[in-house]
XYZ file of C-alpha atoms in Angstrom:
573
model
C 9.135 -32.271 9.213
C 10.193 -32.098 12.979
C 7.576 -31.892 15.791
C 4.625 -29.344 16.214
C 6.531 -28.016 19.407
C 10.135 -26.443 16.719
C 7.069 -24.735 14.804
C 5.977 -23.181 17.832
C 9.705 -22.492 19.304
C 9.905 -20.728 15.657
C 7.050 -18.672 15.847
C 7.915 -17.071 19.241
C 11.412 -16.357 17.762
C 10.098 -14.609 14.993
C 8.026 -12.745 16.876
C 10.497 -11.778 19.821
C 12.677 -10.641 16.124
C 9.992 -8.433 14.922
C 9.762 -6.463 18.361
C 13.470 -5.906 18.210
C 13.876 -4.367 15.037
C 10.100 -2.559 15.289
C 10.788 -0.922 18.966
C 11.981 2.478 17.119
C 8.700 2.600 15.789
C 7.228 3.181 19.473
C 8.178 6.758 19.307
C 7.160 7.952 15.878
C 4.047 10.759 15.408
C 0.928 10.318 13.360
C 1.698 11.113 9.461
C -0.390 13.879 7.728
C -0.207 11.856 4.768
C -3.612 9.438 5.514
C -2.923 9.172 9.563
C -4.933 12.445 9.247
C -7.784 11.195 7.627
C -7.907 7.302 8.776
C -7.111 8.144 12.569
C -6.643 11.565 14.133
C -9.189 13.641 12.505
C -11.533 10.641 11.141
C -14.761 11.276 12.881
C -15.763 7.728 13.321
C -12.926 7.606 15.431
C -12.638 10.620 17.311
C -16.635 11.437 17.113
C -19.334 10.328 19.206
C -20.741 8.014 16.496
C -19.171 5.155 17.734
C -19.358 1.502 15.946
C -22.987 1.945 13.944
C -21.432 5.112 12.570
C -18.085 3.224 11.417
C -20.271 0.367 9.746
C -23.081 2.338 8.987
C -20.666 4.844 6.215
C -21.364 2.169 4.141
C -25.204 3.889 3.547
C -23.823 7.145 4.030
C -24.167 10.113 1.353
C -21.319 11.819 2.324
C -18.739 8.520 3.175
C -15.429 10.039 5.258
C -12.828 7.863 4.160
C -13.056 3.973 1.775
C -15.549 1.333 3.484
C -12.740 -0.800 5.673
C -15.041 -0.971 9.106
C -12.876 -3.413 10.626
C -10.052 -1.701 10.407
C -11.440 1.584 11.621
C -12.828 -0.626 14.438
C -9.393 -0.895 15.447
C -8.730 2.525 15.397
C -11.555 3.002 17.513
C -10.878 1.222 19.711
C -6.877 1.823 20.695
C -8.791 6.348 20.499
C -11.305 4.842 23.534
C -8.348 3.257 25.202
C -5.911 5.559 25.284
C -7.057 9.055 23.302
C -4.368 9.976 20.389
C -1.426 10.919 22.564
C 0.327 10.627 25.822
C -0.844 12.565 28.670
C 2.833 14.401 29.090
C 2.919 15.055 24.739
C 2.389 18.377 23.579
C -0.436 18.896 20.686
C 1.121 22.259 20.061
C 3.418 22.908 17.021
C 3.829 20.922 13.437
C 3.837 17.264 14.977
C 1.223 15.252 15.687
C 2.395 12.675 18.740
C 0.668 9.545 18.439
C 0.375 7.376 21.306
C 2.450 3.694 21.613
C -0.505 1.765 21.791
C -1.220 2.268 18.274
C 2.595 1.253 17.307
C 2.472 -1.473 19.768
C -0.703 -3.121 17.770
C 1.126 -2.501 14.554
C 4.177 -4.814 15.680
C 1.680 -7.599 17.039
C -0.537 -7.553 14.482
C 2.934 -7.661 12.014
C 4.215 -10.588 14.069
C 1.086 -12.731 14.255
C 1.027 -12.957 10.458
C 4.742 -13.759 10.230
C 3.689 -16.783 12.476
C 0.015 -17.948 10.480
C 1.967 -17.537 7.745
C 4.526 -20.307 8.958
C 1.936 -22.027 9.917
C 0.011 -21.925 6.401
C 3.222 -22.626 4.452
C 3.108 -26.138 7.218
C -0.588 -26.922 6.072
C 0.270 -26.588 2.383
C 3.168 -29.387 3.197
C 6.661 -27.311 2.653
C 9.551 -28.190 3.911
C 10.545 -26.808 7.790
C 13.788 -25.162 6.536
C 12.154 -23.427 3.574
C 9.046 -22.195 5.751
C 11.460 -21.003 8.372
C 13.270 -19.017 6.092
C 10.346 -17.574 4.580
C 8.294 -16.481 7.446
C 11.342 -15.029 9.127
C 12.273 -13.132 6.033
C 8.449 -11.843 6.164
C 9.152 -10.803 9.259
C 12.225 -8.666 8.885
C 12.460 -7.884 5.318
C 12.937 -3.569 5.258
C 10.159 -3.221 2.698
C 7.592 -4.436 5.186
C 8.514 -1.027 7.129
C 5.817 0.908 5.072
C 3.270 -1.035 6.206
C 4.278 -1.866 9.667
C 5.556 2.265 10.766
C 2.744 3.182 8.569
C -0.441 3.474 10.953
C -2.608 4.288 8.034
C -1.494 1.033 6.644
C -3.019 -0.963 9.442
C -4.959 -1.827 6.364
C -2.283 -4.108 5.433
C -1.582 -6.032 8.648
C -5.010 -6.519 9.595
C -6.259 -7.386 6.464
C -3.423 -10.054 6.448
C -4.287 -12.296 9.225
C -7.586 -12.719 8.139
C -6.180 -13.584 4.931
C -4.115 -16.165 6.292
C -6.698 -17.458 9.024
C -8.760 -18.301 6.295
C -5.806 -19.938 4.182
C -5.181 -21.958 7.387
C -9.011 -23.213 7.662
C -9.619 -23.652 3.889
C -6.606 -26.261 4.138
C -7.879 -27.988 7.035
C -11.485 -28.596 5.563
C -9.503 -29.655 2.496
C -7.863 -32.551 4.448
C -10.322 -33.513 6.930
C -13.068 -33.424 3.671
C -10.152 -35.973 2.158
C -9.986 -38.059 5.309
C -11.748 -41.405 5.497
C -14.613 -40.326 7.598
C -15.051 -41.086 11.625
C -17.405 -43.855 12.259
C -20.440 -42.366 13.366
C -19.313 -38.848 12.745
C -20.344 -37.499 9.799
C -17.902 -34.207 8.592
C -19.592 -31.046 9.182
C -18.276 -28.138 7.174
C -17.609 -25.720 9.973
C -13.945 -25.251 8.752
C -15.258 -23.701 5.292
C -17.910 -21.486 6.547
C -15.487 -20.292 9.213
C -13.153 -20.112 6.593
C -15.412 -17.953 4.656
C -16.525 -15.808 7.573
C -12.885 -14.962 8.086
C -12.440 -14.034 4.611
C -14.970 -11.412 5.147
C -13.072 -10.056 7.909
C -9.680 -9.572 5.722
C -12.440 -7.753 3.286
C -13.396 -5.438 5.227
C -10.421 -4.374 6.730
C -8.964 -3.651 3.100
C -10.444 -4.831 -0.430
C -7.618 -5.815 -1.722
C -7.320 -9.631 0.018
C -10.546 -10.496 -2.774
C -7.578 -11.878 -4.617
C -7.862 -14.958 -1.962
C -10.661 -16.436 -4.379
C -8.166 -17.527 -7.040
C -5.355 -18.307 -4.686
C -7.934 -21.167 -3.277
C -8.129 -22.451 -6.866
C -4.401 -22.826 -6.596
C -4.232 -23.946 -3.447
C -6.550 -26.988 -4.543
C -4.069 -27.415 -7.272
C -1.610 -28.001 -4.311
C -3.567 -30.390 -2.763
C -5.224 -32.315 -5.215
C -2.144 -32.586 -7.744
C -4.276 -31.436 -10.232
C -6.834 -28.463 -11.752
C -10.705 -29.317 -11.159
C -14.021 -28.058 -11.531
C -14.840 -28.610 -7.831
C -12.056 -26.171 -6.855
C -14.072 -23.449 -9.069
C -16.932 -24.435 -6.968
C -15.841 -24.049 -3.542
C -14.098 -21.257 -4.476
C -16.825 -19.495 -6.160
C -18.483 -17.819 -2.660
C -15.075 -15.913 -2.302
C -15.093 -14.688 -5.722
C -18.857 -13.406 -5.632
C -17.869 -11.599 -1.755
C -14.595 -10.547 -3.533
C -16.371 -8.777 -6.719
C -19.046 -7.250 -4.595
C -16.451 -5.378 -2.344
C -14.269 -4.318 -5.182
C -17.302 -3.056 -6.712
C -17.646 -0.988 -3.681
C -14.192 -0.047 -3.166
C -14.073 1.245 -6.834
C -17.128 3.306 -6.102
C -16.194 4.804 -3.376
C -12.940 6.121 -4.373
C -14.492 7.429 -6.999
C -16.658 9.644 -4.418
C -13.877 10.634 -2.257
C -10.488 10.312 -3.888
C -8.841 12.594 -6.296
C -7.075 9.947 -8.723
C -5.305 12.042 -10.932
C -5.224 11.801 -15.047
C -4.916 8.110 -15.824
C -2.059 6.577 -18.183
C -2.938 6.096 -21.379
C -3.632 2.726 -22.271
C -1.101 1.828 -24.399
C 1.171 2.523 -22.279
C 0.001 0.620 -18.888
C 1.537 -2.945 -20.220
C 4.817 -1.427 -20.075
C 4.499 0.658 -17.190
C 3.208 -2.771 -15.270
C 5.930 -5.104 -16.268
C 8.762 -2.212 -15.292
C 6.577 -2.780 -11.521
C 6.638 -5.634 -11.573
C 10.836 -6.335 -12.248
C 11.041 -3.067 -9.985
C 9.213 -5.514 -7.036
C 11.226 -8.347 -7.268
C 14.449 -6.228 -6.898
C 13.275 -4.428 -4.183
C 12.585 -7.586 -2.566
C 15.945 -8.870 -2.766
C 18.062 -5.711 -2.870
C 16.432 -3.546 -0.411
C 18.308 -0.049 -0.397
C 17.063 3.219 -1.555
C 13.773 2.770 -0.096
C 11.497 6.248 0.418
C 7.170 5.865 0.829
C 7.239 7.335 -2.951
C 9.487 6.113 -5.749
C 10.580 8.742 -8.377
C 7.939 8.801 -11.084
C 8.839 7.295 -14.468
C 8.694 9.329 -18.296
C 5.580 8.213 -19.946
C 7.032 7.566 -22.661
C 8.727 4.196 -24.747
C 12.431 5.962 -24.703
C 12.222 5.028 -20.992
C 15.069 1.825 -21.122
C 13.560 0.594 -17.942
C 10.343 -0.661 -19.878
C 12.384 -2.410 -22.503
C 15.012 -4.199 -19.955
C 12.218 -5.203 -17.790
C 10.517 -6.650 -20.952
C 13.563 -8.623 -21.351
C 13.942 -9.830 -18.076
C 10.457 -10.847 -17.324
C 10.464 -12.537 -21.090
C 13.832 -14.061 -19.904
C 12.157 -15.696 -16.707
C 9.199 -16.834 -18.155
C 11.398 -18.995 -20.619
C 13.286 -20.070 -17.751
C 10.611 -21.002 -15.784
C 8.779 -23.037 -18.870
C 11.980 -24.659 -19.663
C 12.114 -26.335 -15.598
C 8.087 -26.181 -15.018
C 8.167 -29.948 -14.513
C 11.423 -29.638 -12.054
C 10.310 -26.761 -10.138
C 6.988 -28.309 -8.682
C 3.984 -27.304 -7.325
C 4.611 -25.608 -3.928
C 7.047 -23.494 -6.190
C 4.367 -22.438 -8.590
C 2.412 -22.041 -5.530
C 4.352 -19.293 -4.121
C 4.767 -17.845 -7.993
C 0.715 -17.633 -8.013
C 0.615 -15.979 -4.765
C 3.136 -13.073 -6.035
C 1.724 -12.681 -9.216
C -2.005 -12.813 -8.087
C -1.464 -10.203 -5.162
C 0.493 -8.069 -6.684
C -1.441 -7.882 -10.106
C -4.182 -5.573 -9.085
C -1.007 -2.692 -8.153
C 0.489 -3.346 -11.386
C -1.218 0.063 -13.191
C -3.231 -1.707 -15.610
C -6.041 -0.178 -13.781
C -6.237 3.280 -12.841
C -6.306 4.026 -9.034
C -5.470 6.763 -6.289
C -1.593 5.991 -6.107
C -0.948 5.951 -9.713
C -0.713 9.725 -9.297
C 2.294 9.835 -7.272
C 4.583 6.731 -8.371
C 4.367 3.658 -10.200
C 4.995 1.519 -7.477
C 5.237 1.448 -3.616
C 6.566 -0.636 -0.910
C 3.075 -1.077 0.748
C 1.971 -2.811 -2.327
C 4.545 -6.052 -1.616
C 3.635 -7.080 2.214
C 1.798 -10.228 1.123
C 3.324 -10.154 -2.849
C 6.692 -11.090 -1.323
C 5.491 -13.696 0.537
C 5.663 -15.757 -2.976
C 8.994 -14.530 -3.992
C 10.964 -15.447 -0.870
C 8.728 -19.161 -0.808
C 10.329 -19.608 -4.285
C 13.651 -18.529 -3.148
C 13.604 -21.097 0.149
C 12.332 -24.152 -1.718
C 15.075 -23.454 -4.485
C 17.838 -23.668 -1.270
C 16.220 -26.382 -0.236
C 16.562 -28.180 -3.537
C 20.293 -27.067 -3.651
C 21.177 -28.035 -0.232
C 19.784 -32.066 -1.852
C 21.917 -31.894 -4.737
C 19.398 -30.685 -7.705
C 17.535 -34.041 -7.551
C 14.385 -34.569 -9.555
C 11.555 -35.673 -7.485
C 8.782 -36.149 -9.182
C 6.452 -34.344 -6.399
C 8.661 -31.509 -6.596
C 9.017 -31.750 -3.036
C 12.126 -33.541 -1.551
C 11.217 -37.050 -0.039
C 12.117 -38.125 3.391
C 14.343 -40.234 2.163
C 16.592 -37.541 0.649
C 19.577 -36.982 3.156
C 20.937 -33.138 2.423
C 24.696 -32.428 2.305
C 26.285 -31.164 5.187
C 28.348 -28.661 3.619
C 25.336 -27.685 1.554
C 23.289 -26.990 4.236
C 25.959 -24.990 6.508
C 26.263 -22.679 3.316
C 22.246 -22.391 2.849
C 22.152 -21.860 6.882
C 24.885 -19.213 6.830
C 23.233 -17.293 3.783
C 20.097 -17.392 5.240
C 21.735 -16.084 8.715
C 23.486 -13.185 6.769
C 20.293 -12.452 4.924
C 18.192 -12.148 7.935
C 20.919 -10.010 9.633
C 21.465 -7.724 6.630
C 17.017 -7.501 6.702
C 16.503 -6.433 10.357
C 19.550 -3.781 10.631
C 17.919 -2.513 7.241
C 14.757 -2.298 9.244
C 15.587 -0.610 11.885
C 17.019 2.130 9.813
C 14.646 2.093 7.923
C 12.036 2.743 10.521
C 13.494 5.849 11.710
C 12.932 7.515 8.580
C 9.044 7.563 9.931
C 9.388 9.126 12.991
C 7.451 12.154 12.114
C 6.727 14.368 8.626
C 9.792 16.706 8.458
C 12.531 12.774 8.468
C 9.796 11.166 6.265
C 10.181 13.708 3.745
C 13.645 15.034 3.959
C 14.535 10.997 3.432
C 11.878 11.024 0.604
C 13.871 13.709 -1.392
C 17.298 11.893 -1.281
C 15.845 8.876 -3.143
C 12.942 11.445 -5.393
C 14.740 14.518 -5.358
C 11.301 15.716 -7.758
C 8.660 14.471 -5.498
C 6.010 16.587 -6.034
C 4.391 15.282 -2.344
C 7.374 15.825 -0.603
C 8.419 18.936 -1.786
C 4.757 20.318 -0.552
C 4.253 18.642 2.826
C 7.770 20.381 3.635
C 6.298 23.091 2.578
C 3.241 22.590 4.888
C 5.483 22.044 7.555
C 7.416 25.040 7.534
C 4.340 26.775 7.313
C 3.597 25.067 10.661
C 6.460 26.270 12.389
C 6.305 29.994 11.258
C 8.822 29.744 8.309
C 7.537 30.757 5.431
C 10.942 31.650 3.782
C 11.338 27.723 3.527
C 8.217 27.071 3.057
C 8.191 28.634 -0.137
C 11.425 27.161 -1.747
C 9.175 23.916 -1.736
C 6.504 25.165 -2.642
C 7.882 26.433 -5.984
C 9.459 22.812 -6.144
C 6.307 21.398 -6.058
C 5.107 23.275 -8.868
C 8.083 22.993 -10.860
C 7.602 18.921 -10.132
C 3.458 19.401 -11.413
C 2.284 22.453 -12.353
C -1.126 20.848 -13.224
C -1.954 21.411 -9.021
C -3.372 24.018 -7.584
C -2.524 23.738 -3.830
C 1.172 24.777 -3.546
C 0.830 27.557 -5.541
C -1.639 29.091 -3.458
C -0.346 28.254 -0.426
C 3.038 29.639 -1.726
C 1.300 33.019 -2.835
C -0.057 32.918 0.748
C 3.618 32.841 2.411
C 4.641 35.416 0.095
C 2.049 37.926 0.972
C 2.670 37.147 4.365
C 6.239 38.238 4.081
C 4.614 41.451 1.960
C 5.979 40.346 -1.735
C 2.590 40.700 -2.868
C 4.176 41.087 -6.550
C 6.012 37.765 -6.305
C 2.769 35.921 -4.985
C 1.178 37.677 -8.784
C 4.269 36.819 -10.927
C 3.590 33.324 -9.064
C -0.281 32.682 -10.655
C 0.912 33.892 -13.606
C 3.487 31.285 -14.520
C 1.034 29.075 -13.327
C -1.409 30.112 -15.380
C 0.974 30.954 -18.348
C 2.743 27.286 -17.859
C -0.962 25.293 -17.984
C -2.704 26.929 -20.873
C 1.069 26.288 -23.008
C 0.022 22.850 -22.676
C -3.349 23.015 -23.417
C -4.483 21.837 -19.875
C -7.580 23.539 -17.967
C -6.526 26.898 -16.206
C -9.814 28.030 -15.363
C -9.259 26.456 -11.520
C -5.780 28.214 -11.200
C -7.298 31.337 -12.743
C -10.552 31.425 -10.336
C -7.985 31.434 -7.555
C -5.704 34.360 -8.798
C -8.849 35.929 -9.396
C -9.932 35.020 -5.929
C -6.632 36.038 -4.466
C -6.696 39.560 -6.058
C -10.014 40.204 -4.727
C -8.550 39.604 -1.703
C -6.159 42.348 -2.095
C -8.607 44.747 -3.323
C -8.115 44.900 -6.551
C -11.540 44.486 -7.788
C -11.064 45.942 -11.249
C -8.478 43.657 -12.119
C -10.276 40.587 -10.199
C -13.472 41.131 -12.140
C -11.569 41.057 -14.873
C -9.670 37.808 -14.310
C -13.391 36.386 -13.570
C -14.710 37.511 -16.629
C -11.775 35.512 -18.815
C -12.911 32.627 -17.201
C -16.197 32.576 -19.007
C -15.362 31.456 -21.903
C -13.288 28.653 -20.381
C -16.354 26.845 -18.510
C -18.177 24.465 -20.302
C -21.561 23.485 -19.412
C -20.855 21.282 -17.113
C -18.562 23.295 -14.833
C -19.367 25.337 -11.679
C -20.281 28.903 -12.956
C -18.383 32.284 -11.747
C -21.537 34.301 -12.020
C -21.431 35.003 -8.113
C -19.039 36.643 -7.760
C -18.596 38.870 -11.350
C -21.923 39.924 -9.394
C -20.660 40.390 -6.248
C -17.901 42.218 -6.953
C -19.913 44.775 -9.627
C -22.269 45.244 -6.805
C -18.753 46.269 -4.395
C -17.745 48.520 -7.505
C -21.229 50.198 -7.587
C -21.193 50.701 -3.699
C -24.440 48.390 -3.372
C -25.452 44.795 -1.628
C -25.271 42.096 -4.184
C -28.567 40.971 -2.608
């Protein structure tokens, strides 16, 4: 491997590369969709609470958004700094300007784990060539987009270079604990309690890095050329930490989110292997890219689950057949996708299950695997396909030239091909109306998209618009409530009070044909023609709901008897 000094000369290019094709990103707005409740109207950021109300939600009976402190910290922070906006943006109208400080942390933080992660893929002993072109593919790669022009998603970068950090120190104790021992000195085990206390950090600035724990036990595999009990061992403090905060996390969404009706469970297997082929496409053809994917038919007759069966049965035979050949630091980087990603798959219910199967955000540290795999496999080429026992190639192995122009011109072209991808792709964020306009060329039936248009042209004073996508929405689920009553809103606005009727109706009509709940649809129409004055035909609408409600279920009884007492002239007091 050359000198530490090319590492470093690396590292600053990669990081000079991710402000280039990041700089769009400097003028994009806050997002509605989770900038609103993580950042802009998050009161442990913009409250007087300050840090012990940020940690202290933990204890809190009425938690604002999931437990990620750290993260929030940062948020915090960058509000104390600098407020939300510039001084010369307007807060008036439907966008929400965000100031460049926030963007500005996004592209370090991004660029700092491009760089531990070059660093990391050094400790675990990979080639220079193959770490190069992994890192800087991190770097660049398009999909990375949604988590980098994503401020809500600071989740992801922060998260990440804790993740790494700890990687980095968990190796070192490794080897220094392997070391023959300093005269005099006996070894001291800061590097695995630091190692730990950094792993804490990644945890609370988003659950999701518990999945460290069994990439250690891999990692040890790495080092130690073979499985052991000891790696259970010193891995076993991260799994404990990593259980107890997805215990947490899983509580607390259930207090705050709104999850949707899970997938049945038959049908999750499938649904998980089509994500997972549907990953490792997107990682190597990345077009078509949108911050939600079209949802897929629950059903079998979908041909995407049955090809993706085939592929992913055709790899795995692959990969058994050359398990011996392919070597460690390959099955390395196959763990770390696999591992990562499996928690995202859908074989356990969660909060984005409800608008797509899959999502970009879900691959920043998944793909990290996948393009580790792809490097070491050029690097193998590039040496002629020889066996080496180690599965790493020895010093002694001198590549072909011509090999190694081809691998080096590939690699140039991919890189290339990543960052112009990028930078379009970041544009696409700038603010709500370009995120979802671009969402409905690639999910023309996005329910999400389809309403936050609709909420936007509500914003600026359109409601003609606004109500074309609001009937979208509820043509793409007309299990939700929200666009149809913010569509019979716009339409009594604009005085088609008989539309805004005919509206409920269908909704109504549309959900009990399918034998789902309408009693929350109905209380609303009910609600809404109460609003009008109709109070005959209101209390009746209330009345029908009765029978609906079971036990368990919020009563209508206030306001049959509110509205009987505005019939009879009296105070329902």
């Amino acid at each position: 491997n050359p000198a530490w000094r090319w590492w470093w000369i690396v590292a600053l290019l990669i990081a000079v590369a991710v402000a280039g094709v990041y700089w769009n990103t400097l003028g994009n707005n806050f997002l509605r969709f989770d900038d609103r409740k993580y950042i802009y109207e998050n009161p442990l950021v913009t409250g007087d609470g300050g840090l012990a109300a940020i940690w202290g939600d933990l204890w809190s009976e009425s938690p604002k958004t999931m437990y990620y402190p750290l993260t929030t910290t940062t948020f915090w922070l960058e509000h104390a700094l600098v407020g939300l906006a510039p001084d010369t943006a307007s807060l008036e109208g439907p966008s929400h300007p965000s100031h460049p400080l926030y963007h500005v942390t996004q592209m370090l933080l991004h660029a700092i784990n491009a760089t531990l992660l070059l660093f990391v893929l050094r400790g675990l002993g990979v080639p220079f060539l193959p770490a190069v072109f992994t890192a800087t593919l991190f770097a660049l790669h398009p999909v990375n987009v949604a988590s980098v022009a994503w401020l809500a998603e600071r989740k992801n970068t922060l998260s990440s270079i804790f993740f790494w950090l700890s990687l980095i120190f968990y190796i070192q104790h490794r080897r220094h604990v392997d070391a023959p021992p300093t005269i005099g000195k006996p070894d001291k085990p800061w590097r695995y309690i630091l190692a730990l206390t950094l792993y804490l950090g990644a945890l609370f600035s988003k659950s999701a890095t518990l999945v460290l724990g069994p990439m250690l036990i891999v990692t040890d595999r790495v080092l130690d050329r073979r499985w052991s009990w000891a790696s259970v061992w010193r891995a076993l403090p991260f799994l404990i930490l990593g259980a107890e905060m997805a215990y947490l996390t899983s509580t607390r969404a259930a207090a705050i989110a709104k999850s949707g009706v899970p997938i049945e469970l038959w049908l999750r297997p499938f649904i998980a292997v089509a994500a997972l082929v549907h990953y490792v496409v997107k990682a190597f053809l990345p077009i078509n890219q949108a911050i939600m994917y079209p949802r897929w038919p629950l059903t079998l007759a979908e041909p995407r689950y049955w090809i993706s069966l085939l592929a992913l049965a055709g790899a795995a035979a692959l990969v058994w057949r050359y398990r011996r050949w392919l070597g460690d630091l390959w099955f390395w980087g196959l763990a770390l996708f696999l591992v990562t990603v499996g928690p995202v798959l859908g074989f356990v219910h969660f909060t984005w299950t409800q608008f797509a199967a899959v999502s970009d955000h879900y691959m920043y540290v998944p793909m990290v695997g996948l393009f580790l795999m792809v490097g070491l496999l050029l690097d193998r080429w590039r040496h002629g396909w020889r066996p080496s026992p180690a599965a790493n190639v020895s010093a002694d192995e001198v590549p072909s030239r011509g090999r190694t122009v081809i691998v080096l011109a590939v690699t140039l072209v991919a890189l290339v091909g990543c960052g112009w991808r990028t930078v379009q792709q970041t544009r696409t964020w700038k603010d709500d109306f370009t995120l979802w306009t671009h969402t409905l060329t690639v999910s023309p039936d996005c329910f999400t998209a389809h309403f936050n248009l609709g909420n936007y042209y509500v914003r600026v004073e359109d409601d003609e618009k606004a109500i074309v996508h609001y009937r979208e929405a509820i043509r793409a689920d007309p299990d939700l409530n929200p666009p149809v009553r913010r569509g019979a809103l716009c339409l009594r606005r604009l005085g088609r009070v008989d539309e805004a009727i005919q509206l409920y109706k269908g909704a109504i009509a549309s959900r009990e044909s399918r034998g789902g709940r309408s009693w929350r649809i109905h209380a609303e129409y009910a609600g809404y023609l109460r609003s009008l004055g109709r109070l005959e035909e209101a209390l009746a609408e209330y009345e029908a709901i009765v029978p609906k409600l079971s036990r368990y279920e919020p009563t209508v009884e206030d306001p049959i008897r509110e509205i009987q007492a505005e019939l009879e002239g009296t105070s329902p007091g």
